[in-house]
CSV table of C-alpha atoms and ligand atoms in Angstrom, one decimal:
chain,number,residue,atom,x,y,z
A,269,UNK,CA,-4.4,29.8,-13.9
A,270,UNK,CA,-1.3,27.7,-13.6
A,271,UNK,CA,-0.4,26.1,-10.3
A,272,UNK,CA,2.5,28.5,-10.0
A,273,UNK,CA,0.1,31.4,-10.3
A,274,UNK,CA,-2.2,29.9,-7.8
A,275,UNK,CA,0.7,29.3,-5.4
A,276,UNK,CA,1.8,32.9,-5.6
A,277,UNK,CA,-1.6,34.3,-5.1
A,278,UNK,CA,-2.3,32.0,-2.1
A,279,UNK,CA,0.9,33.1,-0.5
A,280,UNK,CA,0.1,36.8,-0.9
A,281,UNK,CA,-3.4,36.3,0.5
A,282,UNK,CA,-2.2,34.4,3.6
A,283,UNK,CA,0.6,36.8,4.3
A,284,UNK,CA,-1.9,39.7,4.1
A,285,UNK,CA,-4.4,38.1,6.4
A,286,UNK,CA,-2.5,36.0,8.9
A,287,UNK,CA,-2.4,38.9,11.4
A,288,UNK,CA,-6.2,38.4,11.8
A,289,UNK,CA,-5.8,35.1,13.6
A,290,UNK,CA,-6.0,35.3,17.4
A,291,UNK,CA,-4.6,32.9,20.1
A,292,UNK,CA,-3.9,29.3,19.1
A,293,UNK,CA,-3.8,26.8,21.9
A,294,UNK,CA,-1.3,24.0,21.4
A,295,UNK,CA,-1.3,20.8,23.5
A,296,UNK,CA,0.3,18.5,24.6
A,297,UNK,CA,3.8,17.4,23.4
A,298,UNK,CA,7.0,19.5,23.5
A,299,UNK,CA,10.5,18.1,23.8
A,300,UNK,CA,14.1,18.6,22.7
A,301,UNK,CA,15.2,16.9,19.5
A,302,UNK,CA,18.9,15.9,19.5
A,303,UNK,CA,19.4,15.4,15.8
A,304,UNK,CA,22.2,13.1,14.6
A,305,UNK,CA,22.9,12.7,10.9
A,306,UNK,CA,24.0,9.0,10.6
A,307,UNK,CA,27.4,8.0,9.2
A,308,UNK,CA,27.4,4.5,7.8
A,309,UNK,CA,30.9,3.5,8.8
A,310,UNK,CA,30.3,4.6,12.4
A,311,UNK,CA,26.9,2.9,12.4
A,312,UNK,CA,28.3,-0.4,11.1
A,313,UNK,CA,31.1,-0.4,13.6
A,314,UNK,CA,28.7,0.1,16.5
A,315,UNK,CA,26.3,-2.6,15.2
A,316,UNK,CA,29.3,-5.1,15.0
A,317,UNK,CA,30.3,-4.2,18.6
A,318,UNK,CA,26.8,-5.1,19.8
A,319,UNK,CA,26.3,-8.2,17.7
A,320,UNK,CA,25.1,-8.1,14.1
A,321,UNK,CA,22.8,-11.1,14.1
A,322,UNK,CA,20.7,-10.0,17.1
A,323,UNK,CA,20.5,-6.4,15.7
A,324,UNK,CA,19.4,-7.7,12.3
A,325,UNK,CA,16.6,-9.7,13.9
A,326,UNK,CA,15.0,-6.4,15.2
A,327,UNK,CA,15.5,-4.8,11.8
A,328,UNK,CA,12.9,-7.3,10.6
A,329,UNK,CA,10.5,-6.8,13.4
A,330,UNK,CA,10.5,-3.6,15.3
A,331,UNK,CA,10.6,-4.1,19.1
A,332,UNK,CA,7.9,-2.5,21.2
A,333,UNK,CA,10.3,-0.3,23.2
A,334,UNK,CA,14.0,0.0,23.6
A,335,UNK,CA,15.5,-1.8,26.5
A,336,UNK,CA,18.8,-2.8,25.0
A,337,UNK,CA,21.4,-1.6,22.4
A,338,UNK,CA,20.2,-4.4,20.1
A,339,UNK,CA,16.8,-2.8,20.1
A,340,UNK,CA,18.2,0.7,19.4
A,341,UNK,CA,20.3,-0.4,16.4
A,342,UNK,CA,17.6,-2.8,15.2
A,343,UNK,CA,15.2,0.1,15.2
A,344,UNK,CA,17.5,2.4,13.3
A,345,UNK,CA,18.2,-0.4,10.6
A,346,UNK,CA,14.4,-1.1,10.4
A,347,UNK,CA,13.9,2.6,9.4
A,348,UNK,CA,16.8,2.7,7.0
A,349,UNK,CA,15.8,-0.5,5.1
A,350,UNK,CA,12.3,0.8,4.5
A,351,UNK,CA,12.9,4.5,4.3
A,352,UNK,CA,10.2,4.8,6.9
A,353,UNK,CA,9.9,6.8,10.1
A,354,UNK,CA,9.6,5.1,13.5
A,355,UNK,CA,9.6,6.2,17.1
A,356,UNK,CA,10.2,4.1,20.2
A,357,UNK,CA,10.3,4.8,23.9
A,358,UNK,CA,13.8,4.3,25.4
A,359,UNK,CA,13.2,2.6,28.8
A,360,UNK,CA,16.7,1.6,29.7
A,361,UNK,CA,18.9,4.1,31.6
A,362,UNK,CA,22.1,2.6,30.2
A,363,UNK,CA,20.8,2.9,26.6
A,364,UNK,CA,19.9,6.5,27.4
A,365,UNK,CA,23.4,7.1,28.6
A,366,UNK,CA,24.9,5.4,25.5
A,367,UNK,CA,22.8,7.7,23.2
A,368,UNK,CA,24.0,10.7,25.1
A,369,UNK,CA,27.6,9.8,24.7
A,370,UNK,CA,27.1,8.9,21.0
A,371,UNK,CA,26.0,12.6,20.8
A,372,UNK,CA,24.2,14.8,18.2
A,373,UNK,CA,24.9,17.3,15.5
A,374,UNK,CA,22.1,19.8,16.5
A,375,UNK,CA,19.7,20.5,19.3
A,376,UNK,CA,16.3,21.6,18.0
A,377,UNK,CA,12.8,22.3,19.2
A,378,UNK,CA,10.8,19.0,19.1
A,379,UNK,CA,7.3,17.7,19.6
A,380,UNK,CA,4.4,18.8,17.5
A,381,UNK,CA,3.5,21.6,20.0
A,382,UNK,CA,7.1,22.9,20.2
A,383,UNK,CA,7.5,22.9,16.4
A,384,UNK,CA,4.1,24.5,15.8
A,385,UNK,CA,4.6,27.1,18.5
A,386,UNK,CA,7.9,28.3,16.9
A,387,UNK,CA,6.4,28.3,13.4
A,388,UNK,CA,3.0,30.0,14.3
A,389,UNK,CA,4.3,32.3,17.0
A,390,UNK,CA,8.0,32.8,16.1
A,391,UNK,CA,7.6,33.0,12.3
A,392,UNK,CA,3.9,33.9,11.5
A,393,UNK,CA,3.6,36.1,14.6
A,394,UNK,CA,0.3,34.4,15.5
A,395,UNK,CA,-0.1,34.4,19.4
A,396,UNK,CA,0.1,30.8,20.8
A,397,UNK,CA,-0.3,29.2,24.2
A,398,UNK,CA,1.8,26.0,24.4
A,399,UNK,CA,1.7,23.0,26.8
A,400,UNK,CA,5.3,22.2,27.7
A,401,UNK,CA,5.4,19.2,30.0
A,402,UNK,CA,8.8,20.0,31.4
A,403,UNK,CA,10.3,23.5,31.2
A,404,UNK,CA,14.1,23.0,31.5
A,405,UNK,CA,16.4,25.9,30.7
A,406,UNK,CA,17.5,24.2,27.5
A,407,UNK,CA,13.9,23.6,26.5
A,408,UNK,CA,13.0,27.3,27.1
A,409,UNK,CA,16.0,28.5,25.1
A,410,UNK,CA,14.7,26.6,22.0
A,411,UNK,CA,11.6,28.8,21.8
A,412,UNK,CA,11.9,31.6,19.3
A,413,UNK,CA,11.1,35.2,20.2
A,414,UNK,CA,7.5,36.3,19.5
A,415,UNK,CA,4.0,35.9,21.0
A,416,UNK,CA,4.6,32.4,22.4
A,417,UNK,CA,3.2,31.9,25.9
A,418,UNK,CA,3.0,29.3,28.6
A,419,UNK,CA,0.6,29.5,31.6
A,420,UNK,CA,2.3,30.3,35.0
A,421,UNK,CA,0.3,30.2,38.2
A,422,UNK,CA,1.5,32.5,41.1
A,423,UNK,CA,-0.6,32.8,44.3
A,424,UNK,CA,-3.4,31.0,42.5
A,425,UNK,CA,-3.5,33.5,39.7
A,426,UNK,CA,-2.8,32.6,36.1
A,427,UNK,CA,-0.4,34.6,33.9
A,428,UNK,CA,0.7,34.0,30.4
A,429,UNK,CA,4.5,34.4,30.0
A,430,UNK,CA,7.1,33.6,27.3
A,431,UNK,CA,8.7,30.2,28.1
A,432,UNK,CA,12.0,31.9,28.9
A,433,UNK,CA,10.3,34.1,31.5
A,434,UNK,CA,8.7,31.0,33.1
A,435,UNK,CA,12.2,30.6,34.5
A,436,UNK,CA,11.7,26.8,34.9
A,437,UNK,CA,14.4,24.4,36.0
A,438,UNK,CA,12.6,21.2,35.2
A,439,UNK,CA,13.8,18.0,33.5
A,440,UNK,CA,15.1,17.7,29.9
A,441,UNK,CA,12.9,15.5,27.7
A,442,UNK,CA,15.3,14.5,24.9
A,443,UNK,CA,14.3,12.6,21.8
A,444,UNK,CA,17.3,11.3,19.7
A,445,UNK,CA,16.6,11.7,16.0
A,446,UNK,CA,18.7,9.6,13.7
A,447,UNK,CA,18.4,11.1,10.2
A,448,UNK,CA,19.5,9.5,7.0
A,449,UNK,CA,19.4,10.7,3.3
A,450,UNK,CA,17.9,8.8,0.4
A,451,UNK,CA,20.4,6.2,-0.8
A,452,UNK,CA,22.1,5.9,2.6
A,453,UNK,CA,23.9,2.5,2.6
A,454,UNK,CA,24.6,0.4,5.6
A,455,UNK,CA,25.6,-3.3,5.3
A,456,UNK,CA,23.5,-4.6,2.4
A,457,UNK,CA,20.7,-2.1,2.9
A,458,UNK,CA,20.0,1.1,1.0
A,459,UNK,CA,17.5,3.7,2.1
A,460,UNK,CA,14.8,4.1,-0.6
A,461,UNK,CA,13.9,7.5,0.9
A,462,UNK,CA,15.2,10.0,3.4
A,463,UNK,CA,13.7,9.6,6.8
A,464,UNK,CA,14.5,9.2,10.5
A,465,UNK,CA,14.3,6.9,13.5
A,466,UNK,CA,13.5,8.4,16.9
A,467,UNK,CA,14.4,7.1,20.3
A,468,UNK,CA,12.5,9.0,23.0
A,469,UNK,CA,14.4,9.2,26.3
A,470,UNK,CA,11.5,11.0,27.9
A,471,UNK,CA,9.1,9.9,30.7
A,472,UNK,CA,6.7,12.8,30.2
A,473,UNK,CA,5.5,13.1,26.6
A,474,UNK,CA,5.1,9.4,25.8
A,475,UNK,CA,2.7,9.1,28.8
A,476,UNK,CA,1.0,12.4,27.9
A,477,UNK,CA,1.8,14.0,31.3
A,478,UNK,CA,-0.5,17.1,31.7
A,479,UNK,CA,0.7,20.0,33.8
A,480,UNK,CA,-1.2,21.1,36.9
A,481,UNK,CA,-1.7,24.6,35.3
A,482,UNK,CA,-3.7,22.9,32.5
A,483,UNK,CA,-5.7,20.7,34.9
A,484,UNK,CA,-6.6,23.5,37.2
A,485,UNK,CA,-7.0,26.5,34.8
A,486,UNK,CA,-8.0,25.1,31.5
A,487,UNK,CA,-11.2,27.1,31.2
A,488,UNK,CA,-9.2,30.3,31.6
A,489,UNK,CA,-6.5,29.2,29.2
A,490,UNK,CA,-9.2,28.3,26.6
A,491,UNK,CA,-10.8,31.8,27.0
A,492,UNK,CA,-7.6,33.3,25.6
A,493,UNK,CA,-7.8,31.1,22.4
A,494,UNK,CA,-9.6,31.2,19.1
A,495,UNK,CA,-8.3,27.9,17.7
A,496,UNK,CA,-6.7,24.8,19.1
A,497,UNK,CA,-4.4,22.0,17.9
A,498,UNK,CA,-4.1,18.7,19.9
A,499,UNK,CA,-1.2,16.3,19.3
A,500,UNK,CA,1.1,13.9,21.1
A,501,UNK,CA,-1.3,11.0,21.8
A,502,UNK,CA,0.6,8.6,19.5
A,503,UNK,CA,2.7,6.9,22.1
A,504,UNK,CA,-0.2,5.9,24.5
A,505,UNK,CA,-0.9,2.3,25.1
A,506,UNK,CA,-3.8,0.1,26.2
A,507,UNK,CA,-2.4,0.3,29.7
A,508,UNK,CA,-1.9,4.1,30.1
A,509,UNK,CA,-4.4,5.8,27.8
A,510,UNK,CA,-7.5,6.1,29.9
A,511,UNK,CA,-6.5,9.0,32.1
A,512,UNK,CA,-5.1,11.3,29.5
A,513,UNK,CA,-8.0,10.5,27.1
A,514,UNK,CA,-10.5,11.4,29.8
A,515,UNK,CA,-8.6,14.7,30.4
A,516,UNK,CA,-8.7,15.4,26.7
A,517,UNK,CA,-12.4,14.7,26.6
A,518,UNK,CA,-12.9,17.3,29.3
A,519,UNK,CA,-10.7,19.8,27.4
A,520,UNK,CA,-12.7,19.2,24.2
A,521,UNK,CA,-16.0,19.8,26.0
A,522,UNK,CA,-14.7,23.2,27.2
A,523,UNK,CA,-13.4,24.1,23.8
A,524,UNK,CA,-16.6,23.0,22.1
A,525,UNK,CA,-18.7,25.0,24.5
A,526,UNK,CA,-16.7,28.1,23.5
A,527,UNK,CA,-17.0,27.3,19.8
A,528,UNK,CA,-13.3,27.0,19.4
A,529,UNK,CA,-12.4,24.8,16.3
A,530,UNK,CA,-9.9,22.1,17.3
A,531,UNK,CA,-7.6,20.2,15.0
A,532,UNK,CA,-6.3,16.8,15.9
A,533,UNK,CA,-2.8,16.2,14.5
A,534,UNK,CA,-2.9,12.4,14.3
A,535,UNK,CA,0.5,10.7,14.3
A,536,UNK,CA,1.2,7.0,13.8
A,537,UNK,CA,-0.4,5.3,16.8
A,538,UNK,CA,0.6,1.7,17.1
A,539,UNK,CA,-1.9,0.7,19.8
A,540,UNK,CA,-5.3,-0.3,18.3
A,541,UNK,CA,-7.2,0.4,21.5
A,542,UNK,CA,-5.9,4.0,21.5
A,543,UNK,CA,-6.8,4.4,17.8
A,544,UNK,CA,-10.3,3.3,18.6
A,545,UNK,CA,-10.6,5.7,21.5
A,546,UNK,CA,-9.5,8.6,19.2
A,547,UNK,CA,-12.0,7.6,16.5
A,548,UNK,CA,-14.7,7.8,19.2
A,549,UNK,CA,-13.6,11.3,20.0
A,550,UNK,CA,-13.3,12.5,16.5
A,551,UNK,CA,-16.7,14.1,16.3
A,552,UNK,CA,-15.6,16.6,19.0
A,553,UNK,CA,-12.9,17.8,16.6
A,554,UNK,CA,-13.4,20.3,13.8
A,555,UNK,CA,-10.5,18.9,11.8
A,556,UNK,CA,-8.0,16.0,11.6
A,557,UNK,CA,-4.7,15.5,9.7
A,558,UNK,CA,-3.2,12.3,8.4
A,559,UNK,CA,-0.6,10.8,6.1
A,560,UNK,CA,-1.3,7.6,4.1
A,561,UNK,CA,-0.1,5.2,6.8
A,562,UNK,CA,-2.1,6.9,9.5
A,563,UNK,CA,-5.3,7.0,7.4
A,564,UNK,CA,-4.9,3.3,6.6
A,565,UNK,CA,-4.4,2.5,10.3
A,566,UNK,CA,-7.8,4.3,11.0
A,567,UNK,CA,-9.5,2.5,8.1
A,568,UNK,CA,-8.5,-0.8,9.8
A,569,UNK,CA,-10.1,0.3,13.0
A,570,UNK,CA,-13.4,1.2,11.3
A,571,UNK,CA,-13.5,-2.2,9.5
A,572,UNK,CA,-12.5,-0.9,6.0
A,573,UNK,CA,-9.6,-3.3,5.4
A,574,UNK,CA,-10.0,-3.1,1.6
A,575,UNK,CA,-9.6,0.7,1.5
A,576,UNK,CA,-6.7,0.4,4.0
A,577,UNK,CA,-4.9,-2.0,1.7
A,578,UNK,CA,-5.5,0.2,-1.4
A,579,UNK,CA,-4.0,3.2,0.5
A,580,UNK,CA,-0.8,1.4,1.0
A,581,UNK,CA,-0.3,-0.3,-2.4
A,582,UNK,CA,0.1,2.6,-4.9
A,583,UNK,CA,2.8,5.1,-5.3
A,584,UNK,CA,1.8,7.9,-5.5
A,585,UNK,CA,-1.1,7.0,-3.2
A,586,UNK,CA,-4.4,6.5,-5.2
A,587,UNK,CA,-6.4,9.7,-4.6
A,588,UNK,CA,-9.8,8.0,-5.2
A,589,UNK,CA,-9.0,5.5,-2.4
A,590,UNK,CA,-8.0,8.5,-0.2
A,591,UNK,CA,-11.3,10.3,-1.0
A,592,UNK,CA,-13.3,7.2,-0.2
A,593,UNK,CA,-11.5,6.8,3.1
A,594,UNK,CA,-12.2,10.4,4.0
A,595,UNK,CA,-15.9,10.2,3.1
A,596,UNK,CA,-16.3,7.1,5.3
A,597,UNK,CA,-14.6,8.8,8.2
A,598,UNK,CA,-16.5,12.1,7.8
A,599,UNK,CA,-19.9,10.2,7.6
A,600,UNK,CA,-19.0,8.0,10.6
A,601,UNK,CA,-17.7,10.7,12.9
A,602,UNK,CA,-19.1,14.1,11.8
A,603,UNK,CA,-15.6,15.6,11.7
A,604,UNK,CA,-15.9,18.7,9.4
A,605,UNK,CA,-12.4,18.8,7.9
A,606,UNK,CA,-10.0,16.0,7.0
A,607,UNK,CA,-6.6,17.0,5.7
A,608,UNK,CA,-4.5,14.3,4.0
A,609,UNK,CA,-0.9,14.8,3.1
A,610,UNK,CA,1.5,12.5,1.2
A,611,UNK,CA,4.7,12.8,-0.7
A,612,UNK,CA,3.7,14.9,-3.7
A,613,UNK,CA,0.1,16.1,-3.0
A,614,UNK,CA,-2.5,17.1,-0.4
A,615,UNK,CA,-6.2,16.6,-0.3
A,616,UNK,CA,-8.8,18.1,2.0
A,617,UNK,CA,-12.4,17.0,2.4
A,618,UNK,CA,-14.6,19.7,4.1
A,619,UNK,CA,-18.2,20.0,5.1
A,620,UNK,CA,-18.0,23.6,3.9
A,621,UNK,CA,-16.9,25.2,0.7
A,622,UNK,CA,-14.7,27.9,-0.8
A,623,UNK,CA,-11.4,28.5,-2.6
A,624,UNK,CA,-9.7,29.5,0.6
A,625,UNK,CA,-9.5,25.8,1.7
A,626,UNK,CA,-7.3,25.0,-1.4
A,627,UNK,CA,-5.4,28.3,-1.0
A,628,UNK,CA,-4.5,27.4,2.6
A,629,UNK,CA,-3.2,24.0,1.3
A,630,UNK,CA,-1.0,25.8,-1.2
A,631,UNK,CA,0.4,28.0,1.5
A,632,UNK,CA,1.1,24.9,3.6
A,633,UNK,CA,3.0,23.3,0.7
A,634,UNK,CA,5.2,26.3,0.3
A,635,UNK,CA,5.9,26.3,4.1
A,636,UNK,CA,6.8,22.6,3.9
A,637,UNK,CA,9.1,23.0,1.0
A,638,UNK,CA,10.8,25.9,2.8
A,639,UNK,CA,11.2,23.7,5.9
A,640,UNK,CA,12.6,20.8,3.9
A,641,UNK,CA,15.1,23.1,2.1
A,642,UNK,CA,16.3,25.2,5.0
A,643,UNK,CA,15.7,22.8,8.0
A,644,UNK,CA,14.3,25.8,9.9
A,645,UNK,CA,12.1,28.6,8.7
A,646,UNK,CA,13.1,32.0,10.2
A,647,UNK,CA,10.6,34.4,8.6
A,648,UNK,CA,7.6,34.4,6.4
A,649,UNK,CA,9.9,35.6,3.6
A,650,UNK,CA,11.8,32.3,3.8
A,651,UNK,CA,8.5,30.6,2.8
A,652,UNK,CA,8.3,32.6,-0.4
A,653,UNK,CA,11.8,31.4,-1.3
A,654,UNK,CA,10.3,28.0,-1.8
A,655,UNK,CA,8.4,29.3,-4.9
A,656,UNK,CA,11.4,28.4,-7.0
A,657,UNK,CA,11.1,24.7,-6.0
A,658,UNK,CA,9.2,23.0,-9.0
A,659,UNK,CA,5.7,21.6,-8.6
A,660,UNK,CA,5.8,17.8,-8.4
A,661,UNK,CA,5.4,16.4,-11.9
A,662,UNK,CA,4.1,13.0,-10.6
A,663,UNK,CA,1.0,14.8,-9.2
A,664,UNK,CA,-0.2,15.4,-12.8
A,665,UNK,CA,-1.6,11.8,-13.0
A,666,UNK,CA,-3.2,12.3,-9.6
A,667,UNK,CA,-4.9,15.5,-10.7
A,668,UNK,CA,-6.1,13.8,-13.9
A,669,UNK,CA,-7.6,10.9,-11.9
A,670,UNK,CA,-9.5,13.4,-9.8
A,671,UNK,CA,-10.7,15.4,-12.8
A,672,UNK,CA,-12.0,12.3,-14.4
A,673,UNK,CA,-13.7,10.8,-11.4
A,674,UNK,CA,-15.1,13.9,-9.7
A,675,UNK,CA,-15.0,16.6,-12.4
A,676,UNK,CA,-12.4,18.5,-10.4
A,677,UNK,CA,-11.5,22.0,-11.7
A,678,UNK,CA,-8.5,24.1,-10.4
A,679,UNK,CA,-8.2,21.7,-7.5
A,680,UNK,CA,-11.8,21.9,-6.4
A,681,UNK,CA,-14.7,19.4,-6.7
A,682,UNK,CA,-18.0,18.7,-5.1
A,683,UNK,CA,-18.2,15.1,-3.8
A,684,UNK,CA,-21.4,13.9,-2.1
A,685,UNK,CA,-22.1,17.3,-0.7
A,686,UNK,CA,-18.6,17.9,0.6
A,687,UNK,CA,-15.8,19.9,-1.0
A,688,UNK,CA,-12.7,18.0,-2.1
A,689,UNK,CA,-9.7,20.3,-2.5
A,690,UNK,CA,-6.4,19.1,-4.1
A,691,UNK,CA,-3.0,20.6,-4.5
A,692,UNK,CA,0.2,19.2,-6.1
A,693,UNK,CA,3.1,20.0,-3.7
A,694,UNK,CA,6.7,21.1,-4.2
A,695,UNK,CA,9.2,18.4,-3.4
A,696,UNK,CA,12.7,19.4,-2.3
A,697,UNK,CA,15.2,17.0,-3.9
A,698,UNK,CA,17.7,16.9,-1.1
A,699,UNK,CA,16.0,18.0,2.1
A,700,UNK,CA,18.1,19.3,4.9
A,701,UNK,CA,16.1,17.1,7.3
A,702,UNK,CA,12.7,15.4,7.4
A,703,UNK,CA,11.6,15.9,11.0
A,704,UNK,CA,8.8,18.4,11.6
A,705,UNK,CA,7.6,18.8,8.0
A,706,UNK,CA,4.3,17.1,8.7
A,707,UNK,CA,3.7,19.6,11.6
A,708,UNK,CA,4.6,22.5,9.4
A,709,UNK,CA,2.0,21.3,6.8
A,710,UNK,CA,-0.8,20.7,9.2
A,711,UNK,CA,-0.5,23.9,11.3
A,712,UNK,CA,0.0,26.1,8.2
A,713,UNK,CA,-3.0,24.7,6.4
A,714,UNK,CA,-5.3,24.9,9.5
A,715,UNK,CA,-4.3,28.3,10.7
A,716,UNK,CA,-4.0,29.6,7.0
A,717,UNK,CA,-7.6,28.5,6.4
A,718,UNK,CA,-8.9,30.6,9.4
A,719,UNK,CA,-6.8,33.6,8.2
A,720,UNK,CA,-8.5,33.4,4.8
A,721,UNK,CA,-12.1,32.7,5.9
A,722,UNK,CA,-14.5,35.2,4.3
B,41,LIG,P1,4.8,12.9,8.0
B,41,LIG,O1,4.5,11.8,7.0
B,41,LIG,O2,3.6,13.3,8.9
B,41,LIG,O3,6.1,12.9,8.7
B,41,LIG,O4,4.9,14.2,7.0
B,41,LIG,C1,5.8,14.2,6.0
B,41,LIG,C2,5.2,15.0,4.9
B,41,LIG,O5,6.2,15.9,4.5
B,41,LIG,C3,4.9,14.1,3.6
B,41,LIG,O6,3.6,13.7,3.6
B,41,LIG,C4,5.2,15.1,2.5
B,41,LIG,O7,4.0,15.7,2.1
B,41,LIG,C5,6.2,16.1,3.1
B,41,LIG,N1,7.5,16.0,2.6
B,41,LIG,C6,8.4,15.0,3.0
B,41,LIG,N2,9.6,15.1,2.3
B,41,LIG,C7,9.5,16.3,1.6
B,41,LIG,C8,10.4,17.0,0.7
B,41,LIG,N3,11.6,16.5,0.5
B,41,LIG,N4,9.9,18.2,0.2
B,41,LIG,C9,8.7,18.6,0.5
B,41,LIG,N5,7.8,18.0,1.3
B,41,LIG,C10,8.2,16.8,1.8
B,42,LIG,C1,7.2,13.4,17.5
B,42,LIG,C2,8.6,13.2,18.1
B,42,LIG,C3,9.4,14.5,18.2
B,42,LIG,C4,9.4,15.2,16.9
B,42,LIG,C5,8.1,15.3,16.3
B,42,LIG,C6,8.2,15.8,14.8
B,42,LIG,O1,6.4,14.2,18.3
B,42,LIG,O2,8.4,12.7,19.4
B,42,LIG,O3,10.6,14.2,18.7
B,42,LIG,O4,10.0,16.4,17.0
B,42,LIG,O5,7.4,14.0,16.2
B,42,LIG,O6,6.9,15.8,14.2
């Protein structure tokens, strides 16, 4: 069967079975994304006003957080020059005010939890319970219709209500997303790839603030769930990680006691101590998702510097190095599923077997292409529109390497008692925007897999 035929059959199977999936618990980060598509003349003018030399210094070395306009523009140029995503906390009120006045083109749902809630609940019609640190009116309006719930406690009793029915009037947590296309030119720089720089003007998500409803009623909330996805730990630091990580440990114990499979959506975590703490907890997760930079950052923590280096030197990423990294991590931590995604292909290493694992990856790749093409996916029928996007040609060499090394057939191989599943993805030439594609991939593949389980 060709990859196109496998794609089409995987989509039909997931569409037919997704209704079987019960509640998915999503925690912890939800925010508002204020998306601005950068204009190079405007950007150059603003950089000159602030002082070009100082800004350029930060475009060489990313500051830790944003406390000045030089940091803000340095961060944006850092991303543009490399075509890489970056996210920094905006501490200064005057910079927050400047960003607000600079404005945005679109307000969108943000944070892994918010994006996954709208996709799973609002598009796939899978019931979800979401942790939303602050429910402002604007935040609530960004939730789609559908079986999306947040816990509300009245007279000590827990109810699950749609975020709009929570009727909250809490703070706005705004992340300013500065998007640029491939080839975007500013001063002497040219973006090698489309991507974005994020400045988070938000005191809740970066600290992983956890709502009282979740502290006090987690057991009951978990009882309403069949699956869980944890995200939003990426901005923690050596100073503030202890308390949220302890709360997470408690939540994982409850979920493990109830046999609820939990996926960790790993995002780039700069602090090494936090990465170490997450590796220590990995055995309590069923599944974890990474891109190449994130997987390399974990290899460094477990003392595999040579593999980390290999992961970052090839384009497309060397699939044998990825497989070696996944095997090391599975052996070390006992996590049962590792999902790797990069530009052009995905791999999954699982401690269990079946074609449904590969088929869920194919479904996820279609959803990702739909998201890249349309910016927002409105219905499951939008996902099938991505069938017309061609399968990435450059993944042929990746597939050949896996066939030669592991005897892979139709994207499936047996490696040291694990199953390795591979799919070439569909790449949209001119994506509408890049933010949230990773979340679309990971949640579609994880939930899709549970829809297809025999
Ligand atoms: P992350 O690296 O977590 O932000 O996720 C980005 C992922 O989105 C990449 O690993 C790719 O698999 C996917 N992706 C990025 N750009 C595109 C595109 N233009 N078309 C399809 N998939 C894309
Ligand atoms: C991070 C950002 C958020 C964005 C999300 C997309 O969580 O903080 O603003 O929506 O990534 O994946």
